[in-house]
Coordinates of C-alpha atoms and ligand atoms in Angstrom, one line a residue:
M1 CA 32.1 67.7 29.4
E2 CA 32.8 68.3 33.1
R3 CA 32.6 72.1 32.7
L4 CA 29.4 71.8 30.6
S5 CA 27.8 69.5 33.2
K6 CA 28.7 71.9 36.0
T7 CA 27.1 74.8 34.1
I8 CA 23.9 72.9 33.4
K9 CA 23.6 71.8 37.1
A10 CA 24.4 75.3 38.3
A11 CA 21.4 76.5 36.2
G12 CA 19.2 74.0 38.2
K13 CA 18.7 71.8 35.2
T14 CA 18.6 68.0 35.2
I15 CA 20.8 65.7 33.0
G16 CA 19.7 62.4 31.5
F17 CA 22.6 60.2 30.3
V18 CA 22.6 57.3 27.8
P19 CA 26.0 55.5 27.5
T20 CA 26.4 53.6 24.3
M21 CA 29.1 52.0 22.1
G22 CA 27.4 53.5 19.0
F23 CA 26.1 51.8 15.8
L24 CA 22.8 52.9 17.1
H25 CA 19.5 51.1 16.7
E26 CA 15.9 51.4 18.0
G27 CA 17.0 49.8 21.4
H28 CA 19.4 52.7 22.0
M29 CA 16.9 55.2 20.7
S30 CA 14.2 54.1 23.2
L31 CA 16.6 55.0 26.0
V32 CA 17.4 58.3 24.3
R33 CA 13.7 59.2 24.0
A34 CA 13.1 58.5 27.7
A35 CA 16.2 60.5 28.7
R36 CA 14.9 63.5 26.6
Q37 CA 11.5 63.2 28.1
E38 CA 12.5 62.9 31.7
N39 CA 15.3 65.5 31.9
D40 CA 16.1 69.1 30.8
V41 CA 19.3 68.1 29.0
C42 CA 20.1 64.7 27.3
V43 CA 23.7 63.5 26.9
V44 CA 24.5 60.5 24.8
S45 CA 28.0 59.0 24.8
I46 CA 29.5 57.0 22.0
F47 CA 32.6 55.1 23.1
V48 CA 33.8 51.6 22.2
N49 CA 35.4 50.8 25.4
P50 CA 38.6 48.7 25.0
T51 CA 38.7 47.6 28.7
Q52 CA 35.5 45.6 28.5
F53 CA 36.7 43.4 25.6
G54 CA 38.7 40.3 26.2
P55 CA 41.9 39.8 24.2
S56 CA 40.3 37.4 21.7
E57 CA 37.1 39.5 21.4
D58 CA 35.8 41.8 18.7
F59 CA 37.1 45.2 19.8
D60 CA 38.8 46.0 16.4
S61 CA 35.9 44.7 14.3
Y62 CA 33.1 46.1 16.5
P63 CA 30.7 47.9 14.0
R64 CA 31.1 51.7 13.9
D65 CA 29.2 54.4 11.9
F66 CA 29.7 57.7 13.6
Q67 CA 28.1 59.8 10.8
K68 CA 24.9 57.8 10.9
D69 CA 24.8 57.8 14.7
K70 CA 25.2 61.6 14.8
K71 CA 22.3 62.0 12.3
M72 CA 20.0 59.7 14.3
L73 CA 20.8 61.6 17.5
A74 CA 20.3 65.0 15.8
E75 CA 16.9 63.8 14.6
E76 CA 15.9 63.0 18.2
K77 CA 17.2 66.5 19.2
V78 CA 19.8 65.1 21.6
D79 CA 21.6 68.1 23.3
V80 CA 25.1 66.6 23.7
V81 CA 26.9 63.8 22.0
F82 CA 30.0 63.0 24.0
C83 CA 32.5 60.9 22.1
P84 CA 35.9 60.9 23.9
T85 CA 39.0 59.1 22.5
V86 CA 40.6 56.2 24.4
K87 CA 43.4 58.5 25.5
E88 CA 41.0 61.1 26.8
M89 CA 39.1 58.4 28.8
Y90 CA 42.2 56.6 30.1
P91 CA 45.1 59.1 30.2
N92 CA 47.1 57.1 32.6
V93 CA 45.1 54.2 33.9
T94 CA 44.8 50.6 32.7
L95 CA 42.2 48.0 33.7
S96 CA 44.5 46.6 36.2
Q97 CA 44.8 50.0 37.9
T98 CA 41.0 50.3 38.5
P99 CA 40.5 51.6 42.1
P100 CA 39.4 48.6 44.2
D101 CA 36.3 50.4 45.4
I102 CA 34.8 50.2 42.0
I103 CA 35.6 46.6 41.2
P104 CA 32.3 44.9 41.4
P105 CA 32.0 41.8 43.7
K106 CA 32.6 38.4 42.3
N107 CA 29.1 37.2 43.2
L108 CA 27.8 39.6 40.5
T109 CA 30.6 39.3 37.9
A110 CA 31.7 35.6 37.9
C111 CA 28.3 34.1 36.9
L112 CA 26.3 34.2 33.6
C113 CA 28.3 36.3 31.0
G114 CA 31.1 36.8 33.5
A115 CA 31.9 33.1 33.4
F116 CA 32.7 33.4 29.7
R117 CA 34.0 37.0 29.8
P118 CA 36.1 37.2 33.0
T119 CA 37.2 40.9 32.8
H120 CA 34.2 42.3 31.0
F121 CA 32.2 43.7 33.9
Q122 CA 35.2 45.2 35.6
G123 CA 35.8 47.1 32.4
V124 CA 32.1 48.1 32.2
A125 CA 32.2 49.4 35.8
Q126 CA 35.4 51.2 35.2
V127 CA 34.2 53.1 32.1
V128 CA 30.7 53.9 33.5
D129 CA 32.3 55.2 36.7
I130 CA 34.4 57.6 34.7
F131 CA 31.4 58.7 32.6
F132 CA 29.3 59.2 35.7
H133 CA 31.9 61.5 37.2
R134 CA 32.3 63.5 33.9
V135 CA 28.7 63.8 32.9
K136 CA 27.2 64.0 36.5
P137 CA 23.8 62.8 35.4
D138 CA 20.6 62.9 37.5
R139 CA 19.3 59.8 35.7
A140 CA 21.2 57.2 33.6
Y141 CA 19.5 54.9 31.1
F142 CA 20.3 51.2 30.4
G143 CA 18.6 48.4 28.5
Q144 CA 17.2 45.3 30.2
K145 CA 18.8 43.4 27.3
D146 CA 22.1 43.6 29.2
F147 CA 20.5 42.4 32.5
Q148 CA 23.7 41.5 34.4
Q149 CA 25.2 44.9 33.4
T150 CA 22.2 46.7 35.0
V151 CA 22.6 44.8 38.3
I152 CA 26.3 45.8 38.3
I153 CA 25.6 49.4 37.4
K154 CA 23.0 49.7 40.2
W155 CA 25.7 48.2 42.6
L156 CA 28.2 50.9 41.4
A157 CA 25.8 53.8 41.8
R158 CA 25.0 52.6 45.4
K159 CA 28.6 51.9 46.3
A160 CA 30.0 55.1 45.0
H161 CA 27.1 57.2 46.6
L162 CA 26.6 58.8 43.2
N163 CA 22.9 59.7 43.8
I164 CA 22.1 58.8 40.2
D165 CA 18.7 57.2 39.4
I166 CA 19.5 54.1 37.3
R167 CA 16.6 53.6 34.9
V168 CA 16.3 50.2 33.2
L169 CA 14.0 50.1 30.1
P170 CA 12.6 47.0 28.2
T171 CA 14.4 45.2 25.5
I172 CA 13.4 46.4 22.0
R173 CA 13.0 43.5 19.5
E174 CA 12.8 42.9 15.8
S175 CA 9.3 41.8 14.6
D176 CA 10.2 38.1 15.0
G177 CA 11.4 38.6 18.6
L178 CA 15.2 38.8 18.1
A179 CA 16.6 41.4 20.6
M180 CA 18.1 44.3 18.7
S181 CA 21.9 44.5 19.0
S182 CA 24.7 46.2 17.2
R183 CA 26.3 42.8 16.8
N184 CA 23.3 41.4 14.8
V185 CA 25.0 42.8 11.6
Y186 CA 27.5 39.9 12.0
L187 CA 24.8 37.3 11.4
K188 CA 24.7 35.6 8.0
P189 CA 21.1 35.2 6.6
K190 CA 20.9 31.5 7.5
E191 CA 22.2 32.3 11.1
R192 CA 19.7 35.1 11.4
K193 CA 16.8 32.7 10.8
R194 CA 18.2 30.3 13.4
V195 CA 18.8 32.6 16.3
I196 CA 15.2 33.2 16.9
I197 CA 15.3 30.0 18.9
L198 CA 16.7 32.1 21.8
F199 CA 13.6 34.2 22.0
Q200 CA 11.4 31.1 21.6
A201 CA 13.3 29.5 24.5
L202 CA 12.5 32.5 26.7
Q203 CA 8.9 32.3 25.6
L204 CA 8.8 28.7 26.6
A205 CA 10.2 29.6 30.1
K206 CA 7.5 32.2 30.5
E207 CA 4.8 29.7 29.4
L208 CA 6.0 27.1 31.9
Y209 CA 6.1 29.7 34.7
E210 CA 2.6 31.0 33.8
N211 CA 1.4 27.4 34.0
G212 CA 2.6 27.1 37.6
E213 CA 6.1 25.7 37.2
R214 CA 8.3 27.2 40.0
N215 CA 11.3 24.9 39.8
P216 CA 14.1 26.8 38.0
Q217 CA 16.1 23.7 37.2
R218 CA 13.2 22.0 35.4
I219 CA 12.7 25.2 33.3
E220 CA 16.4 25.5 32.6
R221 CA 16.6 21.9 31.4
K222 CA 13.6 22.3 29.0
I223 CA 14.9 25.5 27.4
S224 CA 18.5 24.2 27.2
N225 CA 17.1 21.1 25.4
L226 CA 15.1 23.2 23.0
I227 CA 18.0 25.4 22.1
S228 CA 20.5 22.5 21.9
Q229 CA 18.2 20.4 19.7
N230 CA 17.8 23.2 17.3
F231 CA 21.5 23.8 17.2
L232 CA 22.2 20.2 16.6
T233 CA 19.9 20.0 13.6
S234 CA 21.6 23.0 12.0
R235 CA 24.2 21.9 9.3
N236 CA 27.5 23.7 8.8
Q237 CA 26.6 26.4 11.3
E238 CA 28.7 26.6 14.4
M239 CA 26.3 27.2 17.2
K240 CA 27.0 26.7 20.9
L241 CA 24.8 27.4 23.9
Q242 CA 26.9 29.1 26.6
Y243 CA 24.2 29.1 29.3
A244 CA 20.5 29.1 29.9
E245 CA 20.0 29.9 33.6
I246 CA 17.5 31.2 36.0
R247 CA 18.7 33.4 38.9
D248 CA 17.4 35.8 41.5
A249 CA 16.9 39.1 39.5
E250 CA 18.4 41.3 42.3
T251 CA 21.3 39.3 43.6
L252 CA 22.0 37.0 40.5
Q253 CA 22.4 34.1 42.9
S254 CA 21.1 30.6 42.0
I255 CA 17.7 29.7 43.4
H256 CA 15.8 26.5 44.2
E257 CA 12.4 27.9 43.8
I258 CA 11.0 31.0 41.9
K259 CA 9.5 33.1 44.7
H260 CA 10.9 36.6 43.9
P261 CA 11.5 38.1 40.5
A262 CA 13.9 35.9 38.7
V263 CA 15.8 36.4 35.5
V264 CA 15.9 33.8 32.7
A265 CA 19.1 34.6 30.9
V266 CA 20.6 32.9 27.8
A267 CA 23.8 33.3 25.8
A268 CA 24.9 31.5 22.6
I269 CA 27.5 31.8 19.9
I270 CA 26.4 31.5 16.4
G271 CA 29.2 31.6 13.8
K272 CA 31.2 34.7 14.8
T273 CA 28.4 36.3 16.8
R274 CA 27.7 36.1 20.5
L275 CA 24.1 36.8 21.4
I276 CA 22.4 37.3 24.8
D277 CA 18.8 37.7 25.8
N278 CA 16.7 37.5 28.9
I279 CA 13.2 37.9 30.5
V280 CA 12.2 38.5 34.0
L281 CA 9.6 36.1 35.7
G282 CA 7.4 37.2 38.6
Ligands
AMP1 P1 25.7 49.1 23.7 O1 25.9 50.2 22.7 O2 25.5 47.8 23.1 O3 26.7 49.2 24.8 O4 24.3 49.5 24.4 C1 24.1 50.7 25.0 C2 22.8 50.6 25.9 O5 21.7 50.3 25.0 C3 22.9 49.6 26.9 O6 22.3 50.0 28.1 C4 22.1 48.4 26.4 O7 21.5 47.6 27.3 C5 21.1 49.2 25.6 N1 20.5 48.3 24.6 C6 21.2 47.6 23.6 N2 20.3 46.8 22.9 C7 19.1 47.1 23.4 C8 17.7 46.7 23.0 N3 17.5 45.8 22.1 N4 16.7 47.2 23.7 C9 16.9 48.1 24.7 N5 18.1 48.6 25.1 C10 19.2 48.1 24.4

């Protein structure tokens, strides 16, 4: 991959890079199409990264279908599919040996998802840093769906002086509003119907904001109540709201008033599935 990237760059061509964990859907493909359009060469990686999963998380059962992924990428005329093995990515490093200069700061990693997945974003920064050095992209593409991740990747690109344009593209949704995710296959039919409440909560936040509400705590309370009430009325389905929070979209810090762009982010567990979603206000 490194040799290929050097050859491409030496020929004066640009590289657009889309990192994924595979089991591709339209959300991934929207990034792939943008990378193809905006660059001479499009590289897509497929790698289920063990260092971003916690010990009790779904690394082993994470859905995989390499043949289908390859077919979808061939249909989009992707130039390079890079799918290294764990050994190739981490010949002699472990998460605990991550160089300190690419460990993202606590103020970005300890809140929101980081509060429930304490080592997740360190693993993400580690793997993306390795990919960036191998692929040497001019532009890299990420989905707004993983909002906190995009903030951390922007930090990484700045911190490591990588000169990579980090492009963040909108969340692609199912027709009823559910954000597409590889993990949606875990949802049982009854759960699938229920989870739409997350999208509805974000719509409520948007409505309140558009009607002039600028107090984040009041919006948080209303959307938390909406989700929790819905979860309480569900029988025999284990549902738990992890957070429904509004934070500054750039720094991820708590705010007392919505003045700058702010992210409304939610995470919930439904049965075996952990779902996240967000929108940006202002
Ligand atoms: P993953 O394979 O889940 O690691 O995702 C790879 C990339 O696709 C990440 O940048 C995600 O944010 C992005 N992505 C995942 N789901 C969506 C979606 N529904 N819409 C847009 N981008 C997405």
